[in-house]
Coordinates of N, CA, C and O in Angstrom, one line a residue:
X1 N 62.6 42.2 56.5 CA 62.5 42.6 58.1 C 64.1 42.6 58.4 O 64.4 43.4 59.4
X2 N 65.1 42.1 57.5 CA 66.2 42.4 57.9 C 67.0 43.4 57.6 O 67.9 43.9 58.2
X3 N 66.4 44.0 56.8 CA 66.8 45.5 56.0 C 66.3 46.7 57.1 O 66.8 47.4 56.9
X4 N 65.2 46.5 57.9 CA 64.7 47.3 58.7 C 65.8 48.0 59.4 O 66.3 49.2 59.7
X5 N 66.7 47.2 60.6 CA 67.4 47.5 61.3 C 68.6 48.3 60.7 O 69.1 49.2 61.3
X6 N 68.9 48.0 59.0 CA 69.7 48.4 58.8 C 69.5 49.9 58.2 O 70.1 50.7 58.3
X7 N 68.1 50.0 57.8 CA 67.5 51.3 57.3 C 67.6 52.3 58.5 O 67.8 53.4 58.3
X8 N 67.1 51.7 59.7 CA 67.0 52.7 61.1 C 68.7 52.9 61.3 O 68.7 54.1 61.5
X9 N 69.5 52.0 61.2 CA 70.9 52.6 61.3 C 71.3 53.7 60.7 O 72.2 54.3 61.2
X10 N 71.3 53.3 59.4 CA 71.2 54.7 58.4 C 70.9 55.6 58.5 O 71.2 57.1 58.6
X11 N 69.6 55.8 59.0 CA 69.0 57.1 59.7 C 69.4 57.5 60.6 O 69.7 59.2 60.5
X12 N 69.6 57.0 61.5 CA 70.5 57.5 62.6 C 71.7 57.9 62.4 O 72.3 59.0 63.0
X13 N 72.6 57.6 61.5 CA 74.0 58.0 61.3 C 73.9 59.1 60.4 O 74.4 60.4 60.6
X14 N 72.6 59.2 59.6 CA 72.4 60.3 58.7 C 71.9 61.6 59.8 O 72.5 62.5 59.5
X15 N 70.9 61.4 60.6 CA 70.6 62.2 61.3 C 71.7 62.6 62.5 O 71.9 63.8 62.4
X16 N 72.8 61.9 62.7 CA 74.2 62.5 63.5 C 74.8 63.0 62.6 O 75.5 64.1 63.5
X17 N 75.1 62.9 61.3 CA 75.8 63.7 60.4 C 75.4 64.9 60.4 O 75.8 66.1 60.5
X18 N 73.9 65.1 60.2 CA 73.3 66.3 60.1 C 73.5 67.4 61.4 O 74.0 68.5 61.5
X19 N 73.3 66.6 62.5 CA 73.6 67.3 64.0 C 74.9 67.7 64.2 O 75.1 68.9 64.5
X20 N 76.0 66.9 63.7 CA 77.0 67.5 64.2 C 77.8 68.5 63.0 O 78.3 69.2 63.2
X21 N 77.0 68.3 61.7 CA 77.6 69.7 61.0 C 76.6 70.7 61.3 O 77.5 71.9 61.4
X22 N 75.7 70.8 61.9 CA 75.1 71.8 62.6 C 75.9 72.2 63.8 O 76.0 73.4 64.0
X23 N 76.5 71.5 64.7 CA 77.4 72.1 65.7 C 78.9 72.5 65.4 O 79.3 73.1 65.8
X24 N 79.3 72.3 64.0 CA 80.3 73.0 63.5 C 79.9 74.3 63.0 O 81.3 75.0 63.0
X25 N 79.1 74.8 63.0 CA 79.0 75.9 62.7 C 79.1 77.0 63.7 O 79.0 76.7 64.9
X26 N 79.6 78.3 63.7 CA 80.0 79.1 64.7 C 79.8 80.4 64.4 O 79.8 80.9 63.5
X27 N 79.9 81.2 65.5 CA 79.6 82.9 65.1 C 80.7 83.4 66.4 O 80.8 82.8 67.4
X28 N 81.1 84.4 66.0 CA 82.2 85.3 66.9 C 81.4 86.5 67.1 O 81.3 87.4 66.4
X29 N 81.8 87.1 68.6 CA 81.6 88.3 68.7 C 82.5 89.0 69.7 O 83.4 88.2 70.4
X30 N 82.6 90.1 69.7 CA 83.7 90.7 70.7 C 82.8 91.1 72.1 O 82.0 92.1 72.2
X31 N 83.6 90.7 73.1 CA 83.3 91.3 74.4 C 84.2 92.6 74.8 O 85.4 92.4 74.7
X32 N 83.7 93.4 75.3 CA 84.3 94.8 75.7 C 84.9 94.3 77.5 O 83.6 94.2 78.1
X33 N 85.9 94.6 77.8 CA 85.9 94.6 79.0 C 86.9 96.0 79.5 O 87.7 96.5 78.6
X34 N 86.2 96.7 80.6 CA 86.7 97.7 80.7 C 86.7 97.9 82.2 O 86.3 97.3 83.1
X35 N 87.5 99.3 82.8 CA 87.6 99.6 84.1 C 88.2 101.0 84.4 O 88.9 101.7 83.1
X36 N 87.7 101.7 85.5 CA 88.0 103.3 85.7 C 88.8 103.2 87.2 O 88.4 102.8 88.0
X37 N 90.1 103.5 87.0 CA 90.7 103.5 88.7 C 90.7 104.9 88.8 O 91.1 106.0 88.3
X38 N 89.7 105.2 89.9 CA 89.4 106.3 90.6 C 90.5 107.0 91.5 O 91.3 106.3 92.2
X39 N 91.0 108.3 91.3 CA 92.1 108.9 91.8 C 91.5 109.2 93.3 O 90.2 109.5 93.7
X40 N 92.4 108.5 94.3 CA 91.9 108.6 95.5 C 93.1 108.3 96.7 O 94.3 107.8 96.1
X41 N 92.9 109.3 97.6 CA 94.2 109.6 98.8 C 93.4 109.3 100.1 O 92.2 109.5 100.3
X42 N 94.3 108.5 101.1 CA 94.0 108.7 102.3 C 94.9 109.0 103.1 O 96.1 108.3 103.0
X43 N 94.7 109.8 104.3 CA 95.9 110.2 105.2 C 95.7 109.2 106.4 O 94.9 109.0 107.1
X44 N 96.8 108.1 106.1 CA 96.9 107.0 107.2 C 97.4 107.5 108.5 O 96.7 106.8 109.7
X45 N 98.2 108.3 108.8 CA 98.5 108.7 110.1 C 98.9 110.4 110.0 O 99.4 110.7 109.0
X46 N 98.4 110.9 111.0 CA 98.3 112.3 111.2 C 99.0 112.4 112.6 O 98.3 112.0 113.6
X47 N 100.3 112.8 112.7 CA 101.0 112.7 114.1 C 100.7 113.7 115.2 O 99.8 114.6 114.8
X48 N 100.7 113.5 116.5 CA 100.4 114.6 117.4 C 102.0 115.0 117.7 O 102.9 114.3 117.8
X49 N 101.9 116.4 117.4 CA 103.3 117.2 117.6 C 103.4 117.4 118.9 O 102.4 118.5 119.3
X50 N 104.1 117.0 119.6 CA 104.2 116.9 121.2 C 105.4 117.4 121.6 O 106.6 116.8 121.5
X51 N 105.5 118.3 122.2 CA 106.8 119.3 122.6 C 107.0 118.7 124.2 O 108.1 119.0 124.6
X52 N 106.3 117.8 124.7 CA 106.6 117.8 126.0 C 106.5 119.0 127.2 O 105.9 119.9 127.0
X53 N 107.2 118.3 128.2 CA 107.5 119.3 128.9 C 108.3 120.7 128.8 O 109.5 120.1 128.2
X54 N 108.4 121.7 128.4 CA 109.4 122.9 127.7 C 110.1 123.1 128.8 O 110.3 123.5 129.9
X55 N 111.9 123.2 127.8 CA 112.5 123.8 128.5 C 112.7 125.2 128.4 O 113.2 125.6 127.2
X56 N 112.7 126.2 129.4 CA 112.7 127.7 128.9 C 114.2 128.2 128.7 O 114.3 129.2 128.6
X57 N 115.1 127.2 128.7 CA 116.7 127.6 128.5 C 117.1 127.2 126.8 O 117.9 127.9 126.8
X58 N 116.1 126.8 126.4 CA 116.7 126.1 125.1 C 115.3 126.1 123.9 O 114.2 126.5 124.5
X59 N 115.7 126.5 122.5 CA 114.4 126.2 121.7 C 114.2 124.6 121.9 O 114.9 123.8 122.1
X60 N 112.9 124.5 121.9 CA 112.1 123.1 122.2 C 111.9 122.9 120.5 O 110.9 123.4 119.9
X61 N 112.1 121.7 120.2 CA 112.1 121.0 119.1 C 111.2 119.8 119.1 O 111.6 119.0 120.0
X62 N 110.7 119.2 118.3 CA 109.9 118.0 118.0 C 109.7 117.6 116.5 O 109.9 118.5 115.9
X63 N 109.1 116.2 116.2 CA 108.6 116.2 115.0 C 107.9 114.8 114.8 O 107.5 114.3 115.7
X64 N 107.2 115.0 113.8 CA 106.2 113.6 113.6 C 106.1 113.4 112.1 O 106.3 114.3 111.2
X65 N 105.5 112.5 111.8 CA 105.3 112.0 110.1 C 103.6 111.8 109.9 O 103.1 111.5 110.4
X66 N 103.5 112.7 108.8 CA 102.2 112.3 108.1 C 102.4 111.4 107.1 O 103.4 111.4 106.2
X67 N 101.6 110.3 107.1 CA 101.6 109.1 106.2 C 100.5 109.1 105.2 O 99.0 109.4 106.0
X68 N 100.6 109.0 103.9 CA 99.5 109.0 103.2 C 99.3 107.7 102.2 O 100.6 107.2 101.9
X69 N 98.5 107.3 101.5 CA 98.8 106.5 100.7 C 97.5 106.7 99.3 O 96.3 107.1 99.9
X70 N 97.9 106.8 98.2 CA 97.4 107.2 97.2 C 97.1 106.2 96.0 O 98.0 105.4 95.8
X71 N 96.2 106.1 95.2 CA 96.4 105.3 93.9 C 97.6 106.3 92.8 O 97.7 107.2 93.0
X72 N 98.1 105.4 92.1 CA 99.2 106.0 91.4 C 99.0 106.9 89.9 O 97.7 106.8 89.6
X73 N 99.6 107.6 89.7 CA 99.5 108.2 88.8 C 99.0 109.6 88.5 O 98.6 110.5 87.5
X74 N 99.3 110.5 89.7 CA 99.0 111.9 89.9 C 99.7 112.6 90.7 O 100.2 111.7 91.8
X75 N 99.7 113.8 91.1 CA 100.5 114.6 92.1 C 99.6 114.7 93.4 O 98.2 114.9 93.1
X76 N 100.5 114.8 94.4 CA 99.4 115.3 95.6 C 100.4 116.4 96.3 O 101.1 116.6 96.1
X77 N 99.6 117.0 97.1 CA 100.0 118.4 97.8 C 99.5 118.1 99.4 O 98.2 117.8 99.6
X78 N 100.4 118.1 100.0 CA 100.1 118.1 101.5 C 100.3 119.6 102.3 O 101.0 120.0 101.8
X79 N 98.8 120.0 102.7 CA 99.0 121.5 103.4 C 98.6 121.4 104.8 O 97.8 120.4 105.1
X80 N 99.0 122.2 105.7 CA 98.6 122.6 106.8 C 98.1 123.9 107.0 O 98.5 124.8 106.3
X81 N 96.9 124.1 107.8 CA 96.4 125.5 107.9 C 97.3 126.2 109.3 O 98.2 125.6 109.8
X82 N 96.8 127.4 109.6 CA 97.1 127.9 110.5 C 96.5 127.9 112.1 O 96.9 128.6 113.0
X83 N 95.9 126.7 112.1 CA 95.7 126.3 113.7 C 94.5 127.2 113.9 O 94.0 128.1 113.1
X84 N 94.4 127.2 115.5 CA 93.3 128.1 116.1 C 93.7 129.6 115.4 O 92.7 130.2 115.7
X85 N 94.6 130.2 115.6 CA 95.1 131.3 115.2 C 94.7 131.5 113.9 O 94.7 133.2 113.4
X86 N 94.6 130.8 113.0 CA 94.2 131.0 111.6 C 95.2 131.7 110.8 O 94.9 132.3 109.6
X87 N 96.4 131.9 111.5 CA 97.7 132.6 110.7 C 98.8 131.2 110.4 O 99.4 131.3 111.5
X88 N 99.3 131.0 109.6 CA 100.3 130.1 109.2 C 101.5 130.7 109.7 O 102.3 129.8 110.1
X89 N 101.5 131.7 109.6 CA 103.0 132.5 110.0 C 103.1 132.7 111.7 O 104.1 133.1 111.8
X90 N 101.8 132.9 112.2 CA 101.7 133.2 113.6 C 100.9 132.3 114.2 O 100.0 132.6 114.9
X91 N 101.4 130.9 114.1 CA 100.8 130.0 115.0 C 100.6 130.1 116.4 O 101.9 130.2 116.7
X92 N 99.8 129.7 117.2 CA 99.8 129.6 118.8 C 98.9 128.9 119.1 O 97.8 128.5 118.8
X93 N 99.6 128.1 120.3 CA 98.7 127.1 121.0 C 97.9 127.9 122.1 O 98.7 129.2 122.9
X94 N 96.9 127.7 122.8 CA 96.1 128.4 123.8 C 96.1 127.3 124.9 O 96.3 126.3 124.9
X95 N 95.8 127.7 126.1 CA 95.9 127.4 127.7 C 95.6 128.2 128.6 O 94.9 129.0 128.6
X96 N 96.5 128.2 129.4 CA 96.6 129.3 130.5 C 97.1 130.6 129.9 O 96.9 131.5 130.7
X97 N 97.1 130.8 128.7 CA 97.8 132.0 127.9 C 97.8 131.5 126.6 O 97.2 130.6 125.8
X98 N 98.7 132.4 125.9 CA 99.0 131.7 124.5 C 100.7 131.7 124.3 O 101.2 132.0 124.9
X99 N 100.7 130.5 123.5 CA 102.3 130.2 123.2 C 102.2 130.1 121.7 O 102.1 129.1 121.0
X100 N 103.3 131.0 121.6 CA 103.6 130.7 120.0 C 104.4 129.6 119.4 O 105.1 129.0 120.3
X101 N 104.2 129.0 118.2 CA 105.1 127.8 117.9 C 105.0 127.8 116.3 O 104.4 128.6 115.6
X102 N 105.7 126.9 115.7 CA 105.8 126.8 114.4 C 106.4 125.5 113.8 O 106.6 124.7 114.7
X103 N 105.6 125.4 112.5 CA 106.0 123.7 111.8 C 106.5 124.2 110.3 O 106.6 125.1 109.8
X104 N 107.6 123.1 110.4 CA 108.3 123.4 109.1 C 108.5 122.0 108.3 O 107.9 120.9 108.6
X105 N 108.7 122.2 107.1 CA 109.0 121.3 106.3 C 110.3 120.8 106.5 O 110.8 119.6 105.8
X106 N 111.3 121.4 106.7 CA 112.8 120.9 106.9 C 113.5 120.8 108.3 O 112.7 121.6 109.1
X107 N 114.4 119.8 108.4 CA 114.7 119.6 109.8 C 115.7 120.8 110.3 O 115.8 121.3 111.3
X108 N 116.2 122.0 109.2 CA 116.8 123.0 110.0 C 115.7 124.0 110.4 O 116.0 125.4 110.8
X109 N 114.4 123.9 109.8 CA 113.4 124.8 110.7 C 113.6 126.2 110.0 O 113.4 127.0 110.6
X110 N 113.6 126.0 108.5 CA 113.6 127.7 108.2 C 112.6 127.5 107.0 O 112.2 128.7 106.8
X111 N 111.9 126.4 106.6 CA 110.9 126.7 105.5 C 109.5 126.3 106.3 O 109.0 125.4 106.9
X112 N 108.7 127.2 106.5 CA 107.6 127.2 107.0 C 106.3 126.3 106.5 O 106.2 126.5 105.3
X113 N 106.0 125.4 107.1 CA 105.0 124.3 106.7 C 103.7 124.8 106.6 O 103.0 125.0 107.5
X114 N 102.9 125.2 105.4 CA 101.8 125.7 105.2 C 100.8 125.2 104.1 O 101.1 124.3 104.1
X115 N 100.4 126.4 103.3 CA 99.6 126.2 102.2 C 100.0 126.7 100.9 O 99.5 126.2 99.9
X116 N 100.9 127.5 100.9 CA 101.7 128.0 99.9 C 100.8 129.3 99.1 O 100.8 129.4 98.2
X117 N 99.4 129.3 99.9 CA 98.6 130.5 99.2 C 99.2 131.8 99.7 O 99.3 133.0 98.8
X118 N 100.2 132.2 100.9 CA 100.4 133.3 101.1 C 101.9 133.8 100.5 O 102.3 134.9 100.9
X119 N 102.4 132.7 99.8 CA 103.7 132.9 99.2 C 104.8 132.7 100.1 O 106.2 132.4 100.0
X120 N 104.5 132.6 101.4 CA 105.8 132.9 102.7 C 105.8 131.5 103.3 O 106.8 131.3 104.3
X121 N 105.1 130.5 102.9 CA 104.8 129.2 103.3 C 104.7 128.0 102.2 O 104.4 128.3 101.2
X122 N 105.2 126.9 102.7 CA 105.0 125.9 101.6 C 104.2 124.6 102.0 O 104.3 124.4 103.0
X123 N 103.7 124.0 100.8 CA 102.8 123.0 101.3 C 104.2 121.9 100.4 O 104.9 122.3 99.9
X124 N 103.6 120.5 100.7 CA 104.5 119.4 100.4 C 104.0 118.6 99.4 O 103.1 118.6 99.2
X125 N 104.6 118.4 98.2 CA 104.0 117.8 96.8 C 104.9 116.8 96.7 O 106.1 116.5 96.9
X126 N 104.2 115.8 95.8 CA 104.7 114.7 95.5 C 103.6 113.9 94.4 O 102.8 114.3 94.1
X127 N 104.5 112.7 94.2 CA 103.5 111.9 93.1 C 102.5 111.1 94.2 O 102.8 110.6 95.1
X128 N 101.5 110.3 93.3 CA 100.7 109.6 93.8 C 101.5 108.2 94.3 O 102.5 107.8 93.4
X129 N 101.2 107.6 95.2 CA 102.0 106.2 95.7 C 100.9 105.0 95.9 O 99.7 105.0 96.3
X130 N 101.7 104.1 95.3 CA 101.0 102.8 95.3 C 101.1 102.2 96.7 O 100.4 101.5 97.3
X131 N 102.3 102.6 97.5 CA 102.3 102.5 98.7 C 102.3 103.6 99.5 O 102.5 104.5 99.1
X132 N 102.7 103.7 100.9 CA 102.5 104.8 101.6 C 103.5 105.7 101.4 O 104.6 105.3 101.3
X133 N 103.4 106.7 101.4 CA 104.4 108.0 101.4 C 104.3 108.7 102.6 O 103.2 108.8 103.4
X134 N 105.4 109.3 103.1 CA 105.2 110.2 104.3 C 106.0 111.4 104.1 O 106.9 111.5 103.2
X135 N 105.8 112.1 104.8 CA 106.4 113.7 105.0 C 106.5 114.1 106.5 O 105.6 113.8 107.4
X136 N 107.6 114.4 106.8 CA 108.1 114.7 108.3 C 107.4 116.4 108.8 O 108.0 117.2 107.8
X137 N 106.7 116.7 109.7 CA 106.3 117.7 110.2 C 107.6 118.3 111.4 O 107.6 117.3 112.5
X138 N 108.4 119.3 111.1 CA 109.4 119.5 112.3 C 108.7 121.1 113.0 O 108.1 121.9 112.5
X139 N 108.5 120.6 114.5 CA 107.9 121.5 115.2 C 109.2 122.5 116.3 O 110.4 122.0 116.6
X140 N 108.6 124.0 116.3 CA 109.5 124.3 117.2 C 108.9 125.5 118.2 O 108.0 126.3 117.4
X141 N 109.2 125.5 119.5 CA 108.5 126.6 120.1 C 110.1 127.4 120.6 O 111.0 126.8 121.3
X142 N 110.4 128.7 120.4 CA 111.5 129.5 120.6 C 111.8 129.4 122.3 O 110.9 129.6 122.9
X143 N 112.8 129.5 122.6 CA 113.4 129.7 124.1 C 112.8 130.7 124.5 O 112.2 130.6 125.7
X144 N 112.6 131.9 123.9 CA 112.2 133.2 124.6 C 110.6 132.7 124.5 O 110.1 133.5 125.7
X145 N 109.8 132.2 123.9 CA 108.7 132.2 123.8 C 108.3 131.0 125.2 O 107.1 131.3 126.0
X146 N 109.0 130.0 125.1 CA 109.0 129.0 126.8 C 109.3 129.5 127.8 O 108.6 129.5 128.7
X147 N 110.2 130.6 127.7 CA 110.6 131.3 129.1 C 109.5 132.3 129.6 O 109.3 132.4 130.9
X148 N 108.9 133.0 128.5 CA 107.7 133.8 129.1 C 106.3 133.3 129.2 O 105.5 133.9 129.7
X149 N 106.2 132.1 128.9 CA 104.8 131.5 128.9 C 104.5 131.2 130.1 O 105.1 131.0 131.3
X150 N 103.1 131.3 130.7 CA 102.3 131.2 131.9 C 102.5 129.6 132.0 O 102.2 128.7 131.1
X151 N 102.7 129.1 133.2 CA 102.8 127.5 133.7 C 101.2 127.0 133.3 O 100.5 127.7 133.6
X152 N 101.2 125.9 132.7 CA 100.0 125.3 132.2 C 100.0 124.5 131.1 O 101.3 124.1 130.3
X153 N 99.0 123.8 130.4 CA 98.9 123.1 129.3 C 98.5 124.0 128.4 O 97.8 124.8 128.4
X154 N 99.0 123.5 127.2 CA 98.6 124.2 125.9 C 98.3 123.3 124.6 O 98.9 122.5 124.5
X155 N 97.6 124.0 123.7 CA 97.2 122.9 122.8 C 96.7 123.8 121.5 O 96.2 125.1 121.7
X156 N 96.7 123.3 120.4 CA 95.9 123.9 119.1 C 95.6 122.5 118.0 O 96.2 121.6 118.4
X157 N 94.7 122.9 117.2 CA 94.5 121.9 116.1 C 94.8 122.5 114.7 O 94.5 123.6 114.5
X158 N 95.4 121.7 114.0 CA 95.8 122.1 112.9 C 95.5 121.2 111.7 O 95.4 120.0 111.9
X159 N 94.7 121.5 110.8 CA 93.9 120.7 109.6 C 95.1 120.1 108.4 O 95.7 121.4 108.1
X160 N 95.2 119.0 108.5 CA 96.2 118.7 107.4 C 95.2 118.6 106.1 O 94.2 117.4 106.4
X161 N 95.6 118.7 105.2 CA 94.5 118.5 103.6 C 95.9 117.9 102.8 O 96.9 118.3 102.5
X162 N 95.1 116.8 102.1 CA 95.8 116.4 101.3 C 95.1 116.5 99.8 O 94.1 116.3 99.7
X163 N 95.7 117.2 98.8 CA 95.0 117.4 97.5 C 95.6 116.5 96.7 O 96.7 116.6 96.4
X164 N 94.7 116.2 95.6 CA 95.2 115.3 94.6 C 94.2 115.3 93.5 O 93.1 115.9 93.6

């Protein structure tokens, strides 16, 4: 009887060795990890180009910033259409009558801000941004147009498009 507990103990140790040897076996497999960054842009801010009360003795100017944010790694183009007139080179506000105005890409107001389709206006291009990018829109109502306008409020809606 004294050997029985030793026998049982030996069996338990042998079983433990068998179990621990089975636990030492392994298998390795490869796990795939992947992602796809989708090109996306958002126009964060589209300004109101507000000329305020026009002075008929001078050219009236104003400006505002278009702000956008895109994923990195691709080019973007900002385009403006012709507004209600449908003509980028002859934009007009309407109200008590019509009031010609123009939007530009530069502070000297020499390059019309458009869609670059007609060849005489420019869109603004750049790269995708991980942080916000911006472009300034410069506006002008010529003195002669302000001087001949009928008194009243005027407005126009211009579509801003970001192509990416």
